[in-house]
Amino acid sequence: AQSVTQLDSHVSVSEGTPVLLRCNYSSSYSPSLFWYVQHPNKGLQLLLKYTSAATLVKGINGFEAEFKKSETSFHLTKPSAHMSDAAEYFCVVSDELNTGFQKLVFGTGTRLLVSP
Amino acid sequence: EAGVAQSPRYKIIEKRQSVAFWCNPISGHATLYWYQQILGQGPKLLIQFQNNGVVDDSQLPKDRFSAERLKGVDSTLKIQPAKLEDSAVYLCASSLEMGLGVYNEQFFGPGTRLTVL
């Protein structure tokens, strides 16, 4: 079974400084990986996805992530944090069911705090 | 385009009572998912439907949880009887039809926050 590990439960940054949210994955085959964001009282939103094309993936709101097979990592970055980026971020891997269909396996989440 | 709708948004019940949640997916989305998100954890898939058939329910506690998707559109998730550990946010999501090896983006509703006392 596929799994992901988010290495930090909380990350605090100042507005305007870079953001790094770390994620490592465990997979027996080439995985599909995603980052989702969850703002308070709002639904989960897809930030970006990696599906074996370019290893550097650009997402919405200036976020990007790089797939590194040698390090089994898929870290999320943003050059300059904005107050509106404060939210919970989930690293997600797609796992294949016995039926051949896909299901999402979520990490435990990283809460990003942005101070003025 | 309307998103995934869920109701109620909040529910408080006593243990051993029953509760039901409703989900209306995005129009045209064949696949519907129910997730359980316990405080401090990531969402966990409970059940996945493709149209009105169950694709996966391996993590659904079937002694107390049930779900149905009659007519392949709306879905309800029921808990009977509820336990304290069922306190969580229940998320519904939908996507275009899944295929073998094909992933389509899942769109999530706002969730129903359940508190069991």
PDB file of C-alpha atoms in Angstrom:
ATOM      1  CA  ALA A   1       0.000   0.000   0.000  1.00  0.00           C
ATOM      2  CA  GLN A   2       1.123   3.536  -0.726  1.00  0.00           C
ATOM      3  CA  SER A   3       1.632   6.068   2.049  1.00  0.00           C
ATOM      4  CA  VAL A   4       2.925   9.582   2.665  1.00  0.00           C
ATOM      5  CA  THR A   5       4.649  11.142   5.661  1.00  0.00           C
ATOM      6  CA  GLN A   6       4.436  14.841   6.345  1.00  0.00           C
ATOM      7  CA  LEU A   7       7.458  15.684   8.401  1.00  0.00           C
ATOM      8  CA  ASP A   8       6.133  18.800  10.160  1.00  0.00           C
ATOM      9  CA  SER A   9       2.804  19.184  11.897  1.00  0.00           C
ATOM     10  CA  HIS A  10       3.212  22.977  12.036  1.00  0.00           C
ATOM     11  CA  VAL A  11       5.287  25.451  10.020  1.00  0.00           C
ATOM     12  CA  SER A  12       5.488  29.144  10.897  1.00  0.00           C
ATOM     13  CA  VAL A  13       6.742  31.784   8.479  1.00  0.00           C
ATOM     14  CA  SER A  14       6.618  35.545   8.155  1.00  0.00           C
ATOM     15  CA  GLU A  15       4.737  37.157   5.317  1.00  0.00           C
ATOM     16  CA  GLY A  16       7.028  37.578   2.303  1.00  0.00           C
ATOM     17  CA  THR A  17       9.414  34.773   3.263  1.00  0.00           C
ATOM     18  CA  PRO A  18       9.705  31.383   1.508  1.00  0.00           C
ATOM     19  CA  VAL A  19       7.502  28.423   2.390  1.00  0.00           C
ATOM     20  CA  LEU A  20       8.690  24.793   2.524  1.00  0.00           C
ATOM     21  CA  LEU A  21       6.312  21.991   3.484  1.00  0.00           C
ATOM     22  CA  ARG A  22       7.954  18.572   3.477  1.00  0.00           C
ATOM     23  CA  CYS A  23       6.515  15.276   2.315  1.00  0.00           C
ATOM     24  CA  ASN A  24       8.041  11.849   1.798  1.00  0.00           C
ATOM     25  CA  TYR A  25       6.231   9.016   0.097  1.00  0.00           C
ATOM     26  CA  SER A  26       6.403   5.243   0.142  1.00  0.00           C
ATOM     27  CA  SER A  27       5.422   3.489  -3.040  1.00  0.00           C
ATOM     28  CA  SER A  28       6.075   0.174  -4.728  1.00  0.00           C
ATOM     29  CA  TYR A  29       5.621   1.755  -8.146  1.00  0.00           C
ATOM     30  CA  SER A  30       5.758   5.193  -9.756  1.00  0.00           C
ATOM     31  CA  PRO A  31       3.155   7.115  -7.777  1.00  0.00           C
ATOM     32  CA  SER A  32       0.733   9.916  -8.508  1.00  0.00           C
ATOM     33  CA  LEU A  33       1.164  12.612  -5.864  1.00  0.00           C
ATOM     34  CA  PHE A  34      -0.900  15.628  -4.925  1.00  0.00           C
ATOM     35  CA  TRP A  35      -1.021  18.548  -2.564  1.00  0.00           C
ATOM     36  CA  TYR A  36      -4.390  19.686  -1.205  1.00  0.00           C
ATOM     37  CA  VAL A  37      -5.127  22.777   0.887  1.00  0.00           C
ATOM     38  CA  GLN A  38      -7.893  23.123   3.474  1.00  0.00           C
ATOM     39  CA  HIS A  39      -8.910  26.566   4.682  1.00  0.00           C
ATOM     40  CA  PRO A  40     -11.034  26.770   7.853  1.00  0.00           C
ATOM     41  CA  ASN A  41     -14.670  25.885   7.207  1.00  0.00           C
ATOM     42  CA  LYS A  42     -13.979  25.315   3.525  1.00  0.00           C
ATOM     43  CA  GLY A  43     -13.652  22.212   1.408  1.00  0.00           C
ATOM     44  CA  LEU A  44     -10.345  20.690   0.379  1.00  0.00           C
ATOM     45  CA  GLN A  45      -8.899  22.195  -2.788  1.00  0.00           C
ATOM     46  CA  LEU A  46      -6.354  20.676  -5.144  1.00  0.00           C
ATOM     47  CA  LEU A  47      -3.162  22.755  -5.301  1.00  0.00           C
ATOM     48  CA  LEU A  48      -1.178  20.647  -7.747  1.00  0.00           C
ATOM     49  CA  LYS A  49      -0.593  17.097  -8.943  1.00  0.00           C
ATOM     50  CA  TYR A  50       2.271  14.974 -10.247  1.00  0.00           C
ATOM     51  CA  THR A  51       1.415  12.123 -12.607  1.00  0.00           C
ATOM     52  CA  SER A  52       4.805  11.073 -14.072  1.00  0.00           C
ATOM     53  CA  ALA A  53       5.225  13.973 -16.470  1.00  0.00           C
ATOM     54  CA  ALA A  54       7.539  16.891 -15.566  1.00  0.00           C
ATOM     55  CA  THR A  55       9.135  16.469 -12.138  1.00  0.00           C
ATOM     56  CA  LEU A  56       8.655  20.154 -11.271  1.00  0.00           C
ATOM     57  CA  VAL A  57       4.953  20.799 -10.958  1.00  0.00           C
ATOM     58  CA  LYS A  58       3.411  24.252 -10.785  1.00  0.00           C
ATOM     59  CA  GLY A  59       0.123  24.763  -9.014  1.00  0.00           C
ATOM     60  CA  ILE A  60      -2.278  27.509  -8.095  1.00  0.00           C
ATOM     61  CA  ASN A  61      -1.451  30.582  -6.007  1.00  0.00           C
ATOM     62  CA  GLY A  62       2.278  30.426  -6.785  1.00  0.00           C
ATOM     63  CA  PHE A  63       2.908  27.023  -5.196  1.00  0.00           C
ATOM     64  CA  GLU A  64       5.087  24.372  -6.792  1.00  0.00           C
ATOM     65  CA  ALA A  65       6.440  20.964  -5.874  1.00  0.00           C
ATOM     66  CA  GLU A  66       9.317  18.845  -7.104  1.00  0.00           C
ATOM     67  CA  PHE A  67       9.163  15.068  -7.403  1.00  0.00           C
ATOM     68  CA  LYS A  68      12.523  13.537  -6.405  1.00  0.00           C
ATOM     69  CA  LYS A  69      12.536   9.794  -6.859  1.00  0.00           C
ATOM     70  CA  SER A  70      16.014   9.332  -5.355  1.00  0.00           C
ATOM     71  CA  GLU A  71      14.848  11.002  -2.146  1.00  0.00           C
ATOM     72  CA  THR A  72      11.222   9.740  -2.299  1.00  0.00           C
ATOM     73  CA  SER A  73      10.155  13.307  -1.646  1.00  0.00           C
ATOM     74  CA  PHE A  74       7.516  15.695  -2.945  1.00  0.00           C
ATOM     75  CA  HIS A  75       8.070  18.926  -1.026  1.00  0.00           C
ATOM     76  CA  LEU A  76       5.785  21.928  -1.523  1.00  0.00           C
ATOM     77  CA  THR A  77       7.340  25.384  -1.899  1.00  0.00           C
ATOM     78  CA  LYS A  78       6.370  28.979  -2.482  1.00  0.00           C
ATOM     79  CA  PRO A  79       8.868  31.844  -2.866  1.00  0.00           C
ATOM     80  CA  SER A  80       6.928  34.391  -0.835  1.00  0.00           C
ATOM     81  CA  ALA A  81       4.215  33.654   1.716  1.00  0.00           C
ATOM     82  CA  HIS A  82       0.993  35.632   1.848  1.00  0.00           C
ATOM     83  CA  MET A  83      -1.326  35.942   4.819  1.00  0.00           C
ATOM     84  CA  SER A  84      -4.029  34.144   2.825  1.00  0.00           C
ATOM     85  CA  ASP A  85      -1.789  31.050   2.583  1.00  0.00           C
ATOM     86  CA  ALA A  86      -2.449  30.221   6.239  1.00  0.00           C
ATOM     87  CA  ALA A  87      -4.248  26.875   6.128  1.00  0.00           C
ATOM     88  CA  GLU A  88      -3.810  23.106   6.509  1.00  0.00           C
ATOM     89  CA  TYR A  89      -1.888  21.386   3.720  1.00  0.00           C
ATOM     90  CA  PHE A  90      -2.135  17.694   2.892  1.00  0.00           C
ATOM     91  CA  CYS A  91       0.279  15.617   0.880  1.00  0.00           C
ATOM     92  CA  VAL A  92      -1.611  12.839  -0.889  1.00  0.00           C
ATOM     93  CA  VAL A  93      -0.668   9.711  -2.826  1.00  0.00           C
ATOM     94  CA  SER A  94      -2.882   7.744  -5.161  1.00  0.00           C
ATOM     95  CA  ASP A  95      -3.152   4.050  -4.345  1.00  0.00           C
ATOM     96  CA  GLU A  96      -4.546   1.363  -6.586  1.00  0.00           C
ATOM     97  CA  LEU A  97      -7.426  -0.732  -5.315  1.00  0.00           C
ATOM     98  CA  ASN A  98      -7.793  -4.442  -6.028  1.00  0.00           C
ATOM     99  CA  THR A  99     -10.451  -3.431  -8.542  1.00  0.00           C
ATOM    100  CA  GLY A 100      -7.926  -1.372 -10.492  1.00  0.00           C
ATOM    101  CA  PHE A 101      -9.535   1.905  -9.467  1.00  0.00           C
ATOM    102  CA  GLN A 102      -7.602   4.603  -7.665  1.00  0.00           C
ATOM    103  CA  LYS A 103      -8.073   5.932  -4.159  1.00  0.00           C
ATOM    104  CA  LEU A 104      -6.397   8.835  -2.355  1.00  0.00           C
ATOM    105  CA  VAL A 105      -4.310   8.300   0.773  1.00  0.00           C
ATOM    106  CA  PHE A 106      -3.814  11.493   2.786  1.00  0.00           C
ATOM    107  CA  GLY A 107      -0.954  12.478   5.039  1.00  0.00           C
ATOM    108  CA  THR A 108      -1.602  13.829   8.519  1.00  0.00           C
ATOM    109  CA  GLY A 109      -1.358  17.441   7.391  1.00  0.00           C
ATOM    110  CA  THR A 110       0.860  20.466   8.033  1.00  0.00           C
ATOM    111  CA  ARG A 111      -0.624  23.616   9.458  1.00  0.00           C
ATOM    112  CA  LEU A 112       0.974  26.702   7.907  1.00  0.00           C
ATOM    113  CA  LEU A 113       0.952  29.800  10.069  1.00  0.00           C
ATOM    114  CA  VAL A 114       1.821  33.153   8.470  1.00  0.00           C
ATOM    115  CA  SER A 115       2.644  36.129  10.650  1.00  0.00           C
ATOM    116  CA  PRO A 116       2.683  39.762   9.517  1.00  0.00           C
TER     117      PRO A 116
ATOM    118  CA  GLU B   1     -20.692  25.691 -11.608  1.00  0.00           C
ATOM    119  CA  ALA B   2     -22.186  24.572  -8.305  1.00  0.00           C
ATOM    120  CA  GLY B   3     -19.883  22.627  -6.026  1.00  0.00           C
ATOM    121  CA  VAL B   4     -20.500  19.580  -3.882  1.00  0.00           C
ATOM    122  CA  ALA B   5     -23.308  20.247  -1.411  1.00  0.00           C
ATOM    123  CA  GLN B   6     -23.543  18.650   2.023  1.00  0.00           C
ATOM    124  CA  SER B   7     -26.030  18.901   4.849  1.00  0.00           C
ATOM    125  CA  PRO B   8     -26.255  19.409   7.686  1.00  0.00           C
ATOM    126  CA  ARG B   9     -23.085  21.418   8.325  1.00  0.00           C
ATOM    127  CA  TYR B  10     -23.078  20.595  12.034  1.00  0.00           C
ATOM    128  CA  LYS B  11     -24.689  17.856  14.122  1.00  0.00           C
ATOM    129  CA  ILE B  12     -24.510  17.077  17.819  1.00  0.00           C
ATOM    130  CA  ILE B  13     -25.929  13.785  19.098  1.00  0.00           C
ATOM    131  CA  GLU B  14     -25.723  11.520  22.119  1.00  0.00           C
ATOM    132  CA  LYS B  15     -23.879   8.223  21.847  1.00  0.00           C
ATOM    133  CA  ARG B  16     -26.034   5.318  20.681  1.00  0.00           C
ATOM    134  CA  GLN B  17     -28.239   7.664  18.663  1.00  0.00           C
ATOM    135  CA  SER B  18     -28.378   7.498  14.886  1.00  0.00           C
ATOM    136  CA  VAL B  19     -27.470  10.208  12.391  1.00  0.00           C
ATOM    137  CA  ALA B  20     -27.564  10.673   8.621  1.00  0.00           C
ATOM    138  CA  PHE B  21     -25.611  12.926   6.298  1.00  0.00           C
ATOM    139  CA  TRP B  22     -26.579  13.940   2.791  1.00  0.00           C
ATOM    140  CA  CYS B  23     -24.418  14.746  -0.212  1.00  0.00           C
ATOM    141  CA  ASN B  24     -25.268  16.135  -3.627  1.00  0.00           C
ATOM    142  CA  PRO B  25     -22.300  15.827  -6.031  1.00  0.00           C
ATOM    143  CA  ILE B  26     -21.386  18.053  -8.932  1.00  0.00           C
ATOM    144  CA  SER B  27     -23.706  17.435 -11.863  1.00  0.00           C
ATOM    145  CA  GLY B  28     -22.333  14.797 -14.213  1.00  0.00           C
ATOM    146  CA  HIS B  29     -19.849  13.345 -11.745  1.00  0.00           C
ATOM    147  CA  ALA B  30     -20.164   9.578 -11.746  1.00  0.00           C
ATOM    148  CA  THR B  31     -17.862   8.895  -8.810  1.00  0.00           C
ATOM    149  CA  LEU B  32     -18.732   9.848  -5.238  1.00  0.00           C
ATOM    150  CA  TYR B  33     -16.649   9.453  -2.098  1.00  0.00           C
ATOM    151  CA  TRP B  34     -17.243   9.692   1.647  1.00  0.00           C
ATOM    152  CA  TYR B  35     -14.303  10.483   3.892  1.00  0.00           C
ATOM    153  CA  GLN B  36     -13.932  10.676   7.656  1.00  0.00           C
ATOM    154  CA  GLN B  37     -11.556  13.327   9.014  1.00  0.00           C
ATOM    155  CA  ILE B  38     -10.796  13.020  12.704  1.00  0.00           C
ATOM    156  CA  LEU B  39      -9.341  16.120  14.365  1.00  0.00           C
ATOM    157  CA  GLY B  40      -5.604  16.341  13.704  1.00  0.00           C
ATOM    158  CA  GLN B  41      -5.615  13.695  10.992  1.00  0.00           C
ATOM    159  CA  GLY B  42      -5.951  13.573   7.236  1.00  0.00           C
ATOM    160  CA  PRO B  43      -9.186  12.428   5.611  1.00  0.00           C
ATOM    161  CA  LYS B  44      -9.700   8.665   5.426  1.00  0.00           C
ATOM    162  CA  LEU B  45     -11.763   7.138   2.625  1.00  0.00           C
ATOM    163  CA  LEU B  46     -14.823   5.295   3.940  1.00  0.00           C
ATOM    164  CA  ILE B  47     -16.604   4.357   0.744  1.00  0.00           C
ATOM    165  CA  GLN B  48     -16.375   5.057  -2.979  1.00  0.00           C
ATOM    166  CA  PHE B  49     -19.247   4.753  -5.464  1.00  0.00           C
ATOM    167  CA  GLN B  50     -19.106   4.625  -9.236  1.00  0.00           C
ATOM    168  CA  ASN B  51     -22.628   5.603 -10.326  1.00  0.00           C
ATOM    169  CA  ASN B  52     -24.752   3.559  -7.875  1.00  0.00           C
ATOM    170  CA  GLY B  53     -22.274   0.713  -7.416  1.00  0.00           C
ATOM    171  CA  VAL B  54     -19.729   0.395  -4.612  1.00  0.00           C
ATOM    172  CA  VAL B  55     -16.100   0.418  -5.801  1.00  0.00           C
ATOM    173  CA  ASP B  56     -14.485   0.228  -2.366  1.00  0.00           C
ATOM    174  CA  ASP B  57     -15.841   0.081   1.170  1.00  0.00           C
ATOM    175  CA  SER B  58     -12.947  -1.702   2.830  1.00  0.00           C
ATOM    176  CA  GLN B  59     -12.571   0.955   5.552  1.00  0.00           C
ATOM    177  CA  LEU B  60     -16.261   1.385   6.314  1.00  0.00           C
ATOM    178  CA  PRO B  61     -17.215   0.023   9.779  1.00  0.00           C
ATOM    179  CA  LYS B  62     -20.121  -1.944   8.419  1.00  0.00           C
ATOM    180  CA  ASP B  63     -21.528  -2.890  11.825  1.00  0.00           C
ATOM    181  CA  ARG B  64     -22.614   0.708  12.346  1.00  0.00           C
ATOM    182  CA  PHE B  65     -22.034   2.666   9.129  1.00  0.00           C
ATOM    183  CA  SER B  66     -24.022   2.369   5.935  1.00  0.00           C
ATOM    184  CA  ALA B  67     -24.153   4.379   2.741  1.00  0.00           C
ATOM    185  CA  GLU B  68     -26.256   4.364  -0.353  1.00  0.00           C
ATOM    186  CA  ARG B  69     -26.379   6.180  -3.641  1.00  0.00           C
ATOM    187  CA  LEU B  70     -29.732   5.433  -5.144  1.00  0.00           C
ATOM    188  CA  LYS B  71     -30.133   6.506  -8.773  1.00  0.00           C
ATOM    189  CA  GLY B  72     -26.421   7.285  -8.953  1.00  0.00           C
ATOM    190  CA  VAL B  73     -26.715  10.921  -7.895  1.00  0.00           C
ATOM    191  CA  ASP B  74     -27.308  11.946  -4.251  1.00  0.00           C
ATOM    192  CA  SER B  75     -25.885   9.885  -1.451  1.00  0.00           C
ATOM    193  CA  THR B  76     -26.555   9.404   2.255  1.00  0.00           C
ATOM    194  CA  LEU B  77     -24.192   8.157   4.934  1.00  0.00           C
ATOM    195  CA  LYS B  78     -25.728   6.798   8.130  1.00  0.00           C
ATOM    196  CA  ILE B  79     -24.280   5.911  11.512  1.00  0.00           C
ATOM    197  CA  GLN B  80     -26.349   3.707  13.814  1.00  0.00           C
ATOM    198  CA  PRO B  81     -25.586   3.594  16.701  1.00  0.00           C
ATOM    199  CA  ALA B  82     -23.008   6.355  17.076  1.00  0.00           C
ATOM    200  CA  LYS B  83     -19.970   6.028  19.341  1.00  0.00           C
ATOM    201  CA  LEU B  84     -17.837   8.747  20.886  1.00  0.00           C
ATOM    202  CA  GLU B  85     -14.996   7.939  18.474  1.00  0.00           C
ATOM    203  CA  ASP B  86     -17.242   8.789  15.506  1.00  0.00           C
ATOM    204  CA  SER B  87     -16.815  12.488  16.301  1.00  0.00           C
ATOM    205  CA  ALA B  88     -15.223  13.851  13.136  1.00  0.00           C
ATOM    206  CA  VAL B  89     -15.848  15.849   9.977  1.00  0.00           C
ATOM    207  CA  TYR B  90     -17.487  13.790   7.259  1.00  0.00           C
ATOM    208  CA  LEU B  91     -16.464  14.939   3.811  1.00  0.00           C
ATOM    209  CA  CYS B  92     -18.148  14.129   0.546  1.00  0.00           C
ATOM    210  CA  ALA B  93     -16.294  14.433  -2.751  1.00  0.00           C
ATOM    211  CA  SER B  94     -17.112  13.747  -6.380  1.00  0.00           C
ATOM    212  CA  SER B  95     -15.226  13.339  -9.632  1.00  0.00           C
ATOM    213  CA  LEU B  96     -15.729  12.438 -13.229  1.00  0.00           C
ATOM    214  CA  GLU B  97     -15.858   8.727 -13.858  1.00  0.00           C
ATOM    215  CA  MET B  98     -12.818   6.855 -12.671  1.00  0.00           C
ATOM    216  CA  GLY B  99     -11.212   4.373 -15.037  1.00  0.00           C
ATOM    217  CA  LEU B 100      -8.562   1.740 -14.647  1.00  0.00           C
ATOM    218  CA  GLY B 101      -5.360   3.651 -13.959  1.00  0.00           C
ATOM    219  CA  VAL B 102      -7.114   6.964 -14.590  1.00  0.00           C
ATOM    220  CA  TYR B 103      -7.317   9.665 -11.960  1.00  0.00           C
ATOM    221  CA  ASN B 104      -9.764  12.540 -12.219  1.00  0.00           C
ATOM    222  CA  GLU B 105      -9.646  15.414  -9.747  1.00  0.00           C
ATOM    223  CA  GLN B 106     -11.859  15.044  -6.707  1.00  0.00           C
ATOM    224  CA  PHE B 107     -13.910  18.070  -5.662  1.00  0.00           C
ATOM    225  CA  PHE B 108     -14.763  18.252  -1.982  1.00  0.00           C
ATOM    226  CA  GLY B 109     -17.775  19.598  -0.167  1.00  0.00           C
ATOM    227  CA  PRO B 110     -17.511  21.704   3.022  1.00  0.00           C
ATOM    228  CA  GLY B 111     -18.150  18.718   5.273  1.00  0.00           C
ATOM    229  CA  THR B 112     -20.447  17.892   8.169  1.00  0.00           C
ATOM    230  CA  ARG B 113     -18.961  18.265  11.631  1.00  0.00           C
ATOM    231  CA  LEU B 114     -20.335  15.544  13.931  1.00  0.00           C
ATOM    232  CA  THR B 115     -19.973  15.706  17.688  1.00  0.00           C
ATOM    233  CA  VAL B 116     -20.986  12.633  19.689  1.00  0.00           C
ATOM    234  CA  LEU B 117     -21.505  13.273  23.423  1.00  0.00           C
TER     235      LEU B 117
END
